[in-house]
CSV table of C-alpha atoms and ligand atoms in Angstrom, one decimal:
chain,number,residue,atom,x,y,z
A,51,MET,CA,72.2,82.6,-35.7
A,52,THR,CA,70.0,79.7,-34.6
A,53,LYS,CA,71.2,78.4,-31.3
A,54,GLU,CA,68.4,75.9,-30.6
A,55,LEU,CA,66.3,73.6,-32.6
A,56,VAL,CA,63.2,71.9,-31.4
A,57,ILE,CA,62.0,69.1,-33.7
A,58,VAL,CA,59.7,66.2,-33.7
A,59,ARG,CA,61.5,63.2,-32.2
A,60,PRO,CA,63.3,61.4,-35.1
A,61,ASP,CA,63.0,57.9,-36.3
A,62,ASP,CA,65.7,55.7,-37.8
A,63,TRP,CA,64.4,53.9,-40.9
A,64,HIS,CA,67.4,51.5,-41.1
A,65,LEU,CA,69.2,50.2,-38.0
A,66,HIS,CA,71.4,47.3,-37.0
A,67,LEU,CA,71.1,46.5,-33.3
A,68,ARG,CA,72.7,43.0,-33.4
A,69,ASP,CA,71.8,40.6,-30.6
A,70,LYS,CA,72.4,39.3,-27.1
A,71,ASP,CA,75.4,41.1,-25.4
A,72,PHE,CA,75.2,44.0,-27.8
A,73,LEU,CA,71.6,44.9,-27.1
A,74,PRO,CA,72.0,46.8,-23.8
A,75,THR,CA,74.5,49.1,-25.6
A,76,THR,CA,72.9,49.5,-29.0
A,77,VAL,CA,69.3,49.7,-28.0
A,78,ASN,CA,69.8,52.4,-25.4
A,79,GLU,CA,72.2,54.4,-27.6
A,80,SER,CA,69.5,54.6,-30.3
A,81,ALA,CA,66.7,55.2,-27.8
A,82,LYS,CA,68.3,58.4,-26.6
A,83,SER,CA,67.5,60.2,-29.8
A,84,PHE,CA,65.1,58.0,-31.8
A,85,ALA,CA,61.5,57.1,-31.1
A,86,ARG,CA,61.3,54.2,-33.6
A,87,ALA,CA,63.6,52.3,-35.9
A,88,ILE,CA,63.3,49.8,-38.7
A,89,ILE,CA,65.3,46.9,-37.3
A,90,MET,CA,67.5,45.0,-39.8
A,91,PRO,CA,67.1,41.3,-39.8
A,92,ASN,CA,70.6,40.2,-40.8
A,93,LEU,CA,71.4,38.3,-37.7
A,94,ILE,CA,73.1,34.9,-37.7
A,95,PRO,CA,70.8,33.0,-38.4
A,96,PRO,CA,68.7,35.7,-40.1
A,97,ILE,CA,65.2,36.7,-39.0
A,98,THR,CA,63.2,34.8,-41.6
A,99,LYS,CA,60.1,33.9,-39.6
A,100,LEU,CA,57.5,35.8,-37.7
A,101,ILE,CA,58.3,33.9,-34.5
A,102,ASP,CA,62.0,34.9,-34.8
A,103,ALA,CA,60.9,38.6,-35.3
A,104,GLU,CA,58.7,38.5,-32.3
A,105,ASN,CA,61.4,36.9,-30.1
A,106,TYR,CA,64.0,39.4,-31.3
A,107,LYS,CA,61.6,42.2,-30.6
A,108,GLN,CA,61.2,41.0,-27.0
A,109,ARG,CA,65.0,40.8,-26.5
A,110,ILE,CA,65.3,44.3,-27.8
A,111,LEU,CA,62.6,45.6,-25.4
A,112,SER,CA,64.1,43.8,-22.5
A,113,ALA,CA,67.4,45.6,-23.1
A,114,LEU,CA,65.7,49.0,-23.0
A,115,LYS,CA,66.4,51.1,-19.9
A,116,PRO,CA,63.2,51.8,-18.0
A,117,ASN,CA,63.5,55.6,-18.3
A,118,LEU,CA,63.7,55.4,-22.2
A,119,SER,CA,61.0,54.5,-24.7
A,120,PHE,CA,61.7,53.0,-28.1
A,121,ASP,CA,59.5,51.2,-30.6
A,122,PRO,CA,61.4,48.6,-32.7
A,123,LEU,CA,59.7,48.1,-36.1
A,124,MET,CA,60.5,44.6,-37.1
A,125,THR,CA,61.3,43.2,-40.6
A,126,LEU,CA,61.6,39.9,-42.2
A,127,TYR,CA,64.7,38.8,-44.2
A,128,LEU,CA,63.5,37.8,-47.6
A,129,THR,CA,64.8,34.5,-49.0
A,130,GLU,CA,63.7,32.5,-52.0
A,131,GLU,CA,61.8,30.2,-49.6
A,132,THR,CA,59.9,33.0,-47.8
A,133,ASP,CA,56.2,32.1,-47.5
A,134,PRO,CA,54.0,34.9,-48.9
A,135,LYS,CA,51.3,33.9,-46.4
A,136,GLU,CA,53.7,34.6,-43.5
A,137,VAL,CA,54.5,38.0,-44.9
A,138,LYS,CA,50.8,38.8,-45.3
A,139,GLU,CA,50.0,37.7,-41.8
A,140,GLY,CA,52.9,39.6,-40.3
A,141,PHE,CA,52.2,42.8,-42.0
A,142,VAL,CA,48.5,42.8,-41.5
A,143,SER,CA,48.9,42.0,-37.8
A,144,GLY,CA,51.5,44.7,-37.4
A,145,GLN,CA,54.2,42.3,-36.3
A,146,ILE,CA,56.4,43.5,-39.2
A,147,SER,CA,56.6,46.9,-40.9
A,148,ALA,CA,58.6,45.9,-43.9
A,149,VAL,CA,60.5,43.1,-45.7
A,150,LYS,CA,64.2,43.3,-46.4
A,151,LEU,CA,65.8,42.2,-49.6
A,152,TYR,CA,69.5,41.4,-49.7
A,153,PRO,CA,71.0,40.2,-52.9
A,154,ALA,CA,72.8,37.1,-51.8
A,155,GLY,CA,76.4,38.0,-50.9
A,156,ALA,CA,76.0,41.8,-51.1
A,157,THR,CA,76.9,42.6,-47.5
A,158,THR,CA,77.2,41.4,-43.9
A,159,ASN,CA,75.2,38.2,-43.3
A,160,SER,CA,73.5,38.3,-46.6
A,161,ARG,CA,74.4,34.8,-47.7
A,162,SER,CA,70.8,33.6,-47.4
A,163,GLY,CA,69.5,36.5,-49.5
A,164,VAL,CA,68.0,36.4,-53.0
A,165,GLN,CA,69.9,35.0,-56.0
A,166,ASN,CA,67.1,34.4,-58.5
A,167,PHE,CA,64.7,37.4,-58.5
A,168,GLU,CA,62.1,35.4,-60.4
A,169,LYS,CA,61.5,33.3,-57.3
A,170,ILE,CA,60.4,36.2,-55.2
A,171,LYS,CA,57.7,37.4,-57.7
A,172,PRO,CA,54.7,35.9,-55.8
A,173,ILE,CA,55.9,37.6,-52.6
A,174,LEU,CA,56.3,41.0,-54.2
A,175,GLU,CA,52.9,40.7,-55.7
A,176,ILE,CA,51.3,40.1,-52.3
A,177,MET,CA,53.3,42.8,-50.7
A,178,ALA,CA,52.1,45.3,-53.4
A,179,GLU,CA,48.5,44.2,-52.7
A,180,ILE,CA,48.7,44.7,-48.9
A,181,GLY,CA,50.9,47.8,-49.0
A,182,CYS,CA,53.9,46.2,-47.2
A,183,PRO,CA,57.1,48.2,-48.0
A,184,LEU,CA,60.2,46.4,-49.5
A,185,CYS,CA,63.6,47.7,-48.2
A,186,ILE,CA,66.3,46.9,-50.7
A,187,HIS,CA,70.0,46.7,-50.4
A,188,GLY,CA,70.7,48.0,-53.9
A,189,GLU,CA,73.9,46.5,-55.1
A,190,VAL,CA,74.7,43.8,-57.6
A,191,THR,CA,77.0,41.1,-56.4
A,192,ASP,CA,78.6,40.1,-59.7
A,193,SER,CA,82.4,40.1,-59.0
A,194,ASN,CA,83.0,41.4,-62.5
A,195,ILE,CA,81.3,44.7,-61.6
A,196,ASP,CA,83.6,47.2,-59.9
A,197,ILE,CA,82.5,47.8,-56.3
A,198,PHE,CA,82.1,51.5,-56.9
A,199,ASP,CA,79.6,50.8,-59.8
A,200,ARG,CA,77.5,48.2,-58.1
A,201,GLU,CA,74.7,50.5,-57.0
A,202,LYS,CA,74.2,52.0,-60.5
A,203,ALA,CA,74.3,48.5,-62.0
A,204,PHE,CA,71.6,47.3,-59.6
A,205,ILE,CA,69.3,50.2,-60.6
A,206,ASP,CA,69.7,49.4,-64.3
A,207,SER,CA,69.6,45.6,-64.1
A,208,VAL,CA,67.4,44.7,-61.1
A,209,LEU,CA,65.6,47.6,-59.5
A,210,ASN,CA,64.1,49.1,-62.6
A,211,LYS,CA,62.5,45.7,-63.5
A,212,ILE,CA,61.2,45.1,-59.9
A,213,ARG,CA,59.6,48.5,-60.0
A,214,THR,CA,58.0,48.2,-63.5
A,215,ASP,CA,56.7,44.7,-62.7
A,216,ASN,CA,55.2,45.9,-59.5
A,217,PRO,CA,54.3,49.6,-59.9
A,218,THR,CA,52.2,49.7,-56.7
A,219,LEU,CA,54.9,48.1,-54.5
A,220,LYS,CA,56.3,50.6,-52.0
A,221,ILE,CA,60.1,50.4,-52.3
A,222,ILE,CA,62.8,51.9,-50.2
A,223,MET,CA,66.2,52.0,-51.8
A,224,GLU,CA,68.4,51.7,-48.7
A,225,HIS,CA,71.5,53.7,-47.9
A,226,ILE,CA,71.9,55.3,-51.3
A,227,THR,CA,75.4,56.5,-52.2
A,228,THR,CA,75.4,57.9,-55.7
A,229,LYS,CA,74.1,60.8,-57.8
A,230,ASP,CA,72.7,58.0,-60.1
A,231,ALA,CA,70.5,56.8,-57.2
A,232,VAL,CA,69.4,60.3,-56.3
A,233,ASP,CA,68.4,61.1,-59.9
A,234,TYR,CA,66.6,57.8,-60.2
A,235,VAL,CA,64.6,58.3,-57.0
A,236,PHE,CA,63.7,61.9,-58.2
A,237,SER,CA,62.6,60.5,-61.6
A,238,VAL,CA,60.0,58.1,-60.2
A,239,ASN,CA,56.7,59.6,-59.3
A,240,LYS,CA,55.3,57.2,-56.8
A,241,ASN,CA,56.1,54.4,-54.4
A,242,LEU,CA,59.9,54.8,-54.4
A,243,ALA,CA,61.9,56.5,-51.7
A,244,ALA,CA,65.4,56.3,-50.3
A,245,THR,CA,67.1,56.2,-47.0
A,246,VAL,CA,70.4,58.2,-46.6
A,247,THR,CA,72.9,57.5,-43.9
A,248,THR,CA,74.9,59.8,-41.7
A,249,HIS,CA,78.2,58.6,-42.9
A,250,HIS,CA,77.4,58.8,-46.6
A,251,LEU,CA,76.5,62.5,-46.0
A,252,SER,CA,79.7,63.1,-44.1
A,253,ILE,CA,82.6,61.3,-45.9
A,254,ASN,CA,83.8,60.4,-49.4
A,255,ARG,CA,86.2,57.8,-50.7
A,256,ASN,CA,89.2,60.0,-50.1
A,257,ASP,CA,88.4,60.0,-46.4
A,258,LEU,CA,88.3,56.2,-46.5
A,259,LEU,CA,91.4,55.6,-48.6
A,260,ALA,CA,93.8,58.6,-49.1
A,261,GLY,CA,96.8,58.8,-46.8
A,262,GLY,CA,96.0,55.5,-45.1
A,263,ILE,CA,93.1,53.1,-45.0
A,264,ARG,CA,90.5,53.9,-42.3
A,265,PRO,CA,88.6,50.8,-41.3
A,266,HIS,CA,86.0,52.8,-39.3
A,267,PHE,CA,84.9,54.6,-42.6
A,268,TYR,CA,84.4,51.3,-44.4
A,269,CYS,CA,80.8,50.3,-45.0
A,270,LEU,CA,78.7,48.9,-47.7
A,271,PRO,CA,77.7,50.3,-50.1
A,272,VAL,CA,81.2,51.7,-50.0
A,273,VAL,CA,81.5,55.6,-49.9
A,274,LYS,CA,81.9,57.2,-53.3
A,275,ARG,CA,83.5,60.3,-54.9
A,276,GLU,CA,82.8,63.8,-53.5
A,277,CYS,CA,80.4,64.6,-56.3
A,278,HIS,CA,78.2,61.8,-55.2
A,279,ARG,CA,78.3,62.9,-51.5
A,280,LEU,CA,77.3,66.3,-52.6
A,281,ALA,CA,74.3,64.9,-54.6
A,282,LEU,CA,73.1,63.1,-51.5
A,283,VAL,CA,73.4,66.3,-49.4
A,284,GLU,CA,71.5,68.3,-52.0
A,285,ALA,CA,68.8,65.7,-52.1
A,286,VAL,CA,68.3,65.6,-48.3
A,287,VAL,CA,68.5,69.4,-47.7
A,288,SER,CA,66.0,69.9,-50.5
A,289,GLY,CA,63.3,68.7,-48.1
A,290,SER,CA,61.9,66.3,-50.8
A,291,PRO,CA,59.6,63.7,-49.2
A,292,LYS,CA,61.4,61.0,-51.1
A,293,PHE,CA,64.5,61.0,-48.8
A,294,PHE,CA,64.7,60.2,-45.1
A,295,LEU,CA,67.1,59.1,-42.5
A,296,GLY,CA,68.2,55.5,-42.2
A,297,THR,CA,71.4,55.7,-40.2
A,298,ASP,CA,72.5,52.1,-41.1
A,299,SER,CA,74.3,52.3,-37.8
A,300,ALA,CA,76.1,48.9,-37.9
A,301,PRO,CA,78.3,48.1,-35.0
A,302,HIS,CA,81.2,45.7,-35.3
A,303,LEU,CA,83.8,45.0,-32.6
A,304,ASP,CA,86.9,47.0,-33.2
A,305,HIS,CA,89.0,43.9,-33.7
A,306,ASP,CA,86.7,42.8,-36.4
A,307,LYS,CA,87.0,46.1,-38.3
A,308,GLU,CA,90.7,46.7,-37.7
A,309,SER,CA,91.8,43.4,-39.3
A,310,SER,CA,93.3,42.2,-42.6
A,311,CYS,CA,89.7,41.6,-43.9
A,312,GLY,CA,87.7,44.2,-41.9
A,313,CYS,CA,83.9,44.1,-41.6
A,314,ALA,CA,81.7,46.7,-43.2
A,315,GLY,CA,79.6,49.1,-41.1
A,316,CYS,CA,79.9,52.4,-39.2
A,317,PHE,CA,78.5,52.9,-35.8
A,318,THR,CA,76.6,56.3,-35.9
A,319,ALA,CA,73.7,55.8,-33.4
A,320,THR,CA,75.5,58.0,-30.8
A,321,ASN,CA,76.1,61.2,-32.7
A,322,THR,CA,73.9,61.1,-35.8
A,323,LEU,CA,71.7,64.1,-35.0
A,324,GLU,CA,74.6,66.3,-34.0
A,325,ILE,CA,76.4,65.5,-37.3
A,326,LEU,CA,73.3,66.1,-39.3
A,327,ALA,CA,72.6,69.4,-37.7
A,328,HIS,CA,76.1,70.5,-38.6
A,329,ILE,CA,75.6,69.5,-42.3
A,330,PHE,CA,72.1,71.0,-42.6
A,331,GLU,CA,73.3,74.2,-41.1
A,332,GLU,CA,76.3,74.3,-43.4
A,333,HIS,CA,73.9,74.1,-46.3
A,334,LYS,CA,71.6,76.7,-44.8
A,335,ALA,CA,68.8,74.2,-44.5
A,336,LEU,CA,68.3,73.7,-40.7
A,337,ASP,CA,64.6,74.2,-41.4
A,338,LYS,CA,64.6,71.0,-43.5
A,339,LEU,CA,66.3,68.8,-40.9
A,340,GLU,CA,63.0,67.8,-39.2
A,341,LEU,CA,61.5,66.7,-42.6
A,342,PHE,CA,64.5,64.4,-43.1
A,343,THR,CA,64.8,62.9,-39.6
A,344,SER,CA,61.2,62.9,-38.4
A,345,ILE,CA,58.5,63.4,-41.0
A,346,ASN,CA,59.3,62.0,-44.5
A,347,GLY,CA,59.9,58.5,-43.4
A,348,ALA,CA,56.8,58.2,-41.2
A,349,LYS,CA,54.7,59.5,-44.1
A,350,PHE,CA,56.2,57.0,-46.6
A,351,TYR,CA,55.7,54.1,-44.3
A,352,GLY,CA,52.2,55.3,-43.5
A,353,LYS,CA,53.0,55.6,-39.8
A,354,ASN,CA,51.9,58.4,-37.4
A,355,ILE,CA,54.3,61.3,-36.8
A,356,ASN,CA,55.8,61.2,-33.3
A,357,SER,CA,54.1,63.5,-30.8
A,358,ASP,CA,57.1,64.3,-28.6
A,359,LYS,CA,60.0,66.7,-29.5
A,360,ILE,CA,63.7,66.8,-29.0
A,361,ARG,CA,65.9,69.8,-28.4
A,362,ILE,CA,69.2,70.2,-30.2
A,363,ILE,CA,71.4,73.2,-29.1
A,364,LYS,CA,74.4,74.8,-30.6
A,365,LYS,CA,77.2,75.6,-28.2
A,366,ASN,CA,80.3,77.8,-28.5
A,367,LYS,CA,82.7,74.9,-28.7
A,368,PRO,CA,82.8,71.6,-30.4
A,369,THR,CA,80.8,68.8,-28.8
A,370,SER,CA,83.0,65.9,-27.6
A,371,PHE,CA,81.8,62.3,-27.9
A,372,PRO,CA,83.5,59.3,-26.4
A,373,GLU,CA,85.8,57.6,-28.9
A,374,LYS,CA,84.5,54.2,-28.2
A,375,ILE,CA,81.6,52.5,-26.5
A,376,SER,CA,81.9,49.3,-24.5
A,377,THR,CA,80.1,46.0,-24.8
A,378,PRO,CA,80.7,42.9,-22.8
A,379,ARG,CA,82.4,41.5,-25.9
A,380,GLY,CA,84.7,44.4,-26.6
A,381,GLU,CA,84.8,48.0,-27.8
A,382,ILE,CA,83.1,49.6,-30.7
A,383,THR,CA,84.4,52.8,-32.2
A,384,ILE,CA,81.9,55.6,-32.6
A,385,PHE,CA,81.9,57.2,-36.1
A,386,LYS,CA,83.8,60.5,-36.2
A,387,PRO,CA,83.8,62.5,-39.4
A,388,ASN,CA,86.6,64.9,-40.3
A,389,PHE,CA,84.8,67.9,-39.0
A,390,GLU,CA,83.6,68.9,-35.6
A,391,THR,CA,80.0,69.7,-34.7
A,392,LYS,CA,78.9,72.2,-32.1
A,393,TRP,CA,75.4,70.8,-31.9
A,394,GLN,CA,74.2,68.6,-29.1
A,395,VAL,CA,71.0,66.7,-28.4
A,396,GLN,CA,69.6,67.6,-25.0
A,397,VAL,CA,68.6,64.4,-23.2
B,695,LIG,C1,75.7,46.3,-42.5
B,695,LIG,C2,76.0,45.4,-41.3
B,695,LIG,O1,77.2,45.3,-40.8
B,695,LIG,O2,75.1,44.6,-41.0
B,695,LIG,N1,77.0,46.9,-43.0
B,695,LIG,C3,77.2,48.0,-43.6
B,695,LIG,O3,78.3,48.3,-44.1
B,695,LIG,N2,76.2,48.8,-43.9
B,695,LIG,C4,75.0,45.6,-43.6
B,695,LIG,C5,74.3,46.6,-44.6
B,695,LIG,O4,73.4,47.3,-44.3
B,695,LIG,O5,74.8,46.5,-45.7
B,696,LIG,ZN1,72.4,48.2,-43.1
């Protein structure tokens, strides 16, 4: 049995670090395992301008402990007012690595997102021209559409049109949750990939809802039936270059999640690799873990593959993680699936 894995240091292609008091915790927790991350721009107010992205990057880097290294890859939050020239300037200069599209109202801090997709046409055209990737939160926001169907409805009513209007635009369908999304991504030849999160590979909607509601399993897009989780696992263990890790680690203070209207988001930065090693081993696919965590994303984004490696070892007994992590503003519960892992990253 394999007891040790040495893989190229992973990247996280979808990460929420938040800001200010949160940064010393969130940045260093990710930097322990990840070399780079695509930093989500859904702050309050959102990161809509290059100057905001640059200042946010500096705040992230100032929070990094001196013994760690971490490269935050910044993004701009797309609004109907975004200036195509600013996107072009930011991408060409390397200040941003992608643009993030939130349908208005789809998730945490997405109010300033896009309502009328016609209005962003000129921006998408420029992005296609310069090769700037578009990260999409793929859910419709129509309150008449059942929350469990919103991803599929988005593919059918929005994504397919964006893609066919802009066949050369590189699109990442973020945090996919359904077999429909897996099938759709497989069906498209070029310029479409998907990130998959740690939690969507680990839990289903029974884990969230059966026998009591578990706020720390609540995220958006909401977790689906077991058949969908299995489709996600099959996709990632296949080694297909179309799927890569985006943890969507999204910290919220415990009192904001454990409330009558709890926030969406799971904090997985601490133990993602340990959880993933367990899942890949269970599916006899440990040899594909590195593709998912460290290779496929870099290739899709057109970035170099990291040169350093990390070691993950398997022990004889389950690895224990702290239940919570502290910030000056309160505690954040670390995601814990309903299984143990014996894997542990060596730092
Ligand atoms: C994210 C957050 O809290 O910022 N929440 C989540 O459930 N994933 C936003 C997002 O990525 O949808
Ligand atoms: Zn997210």
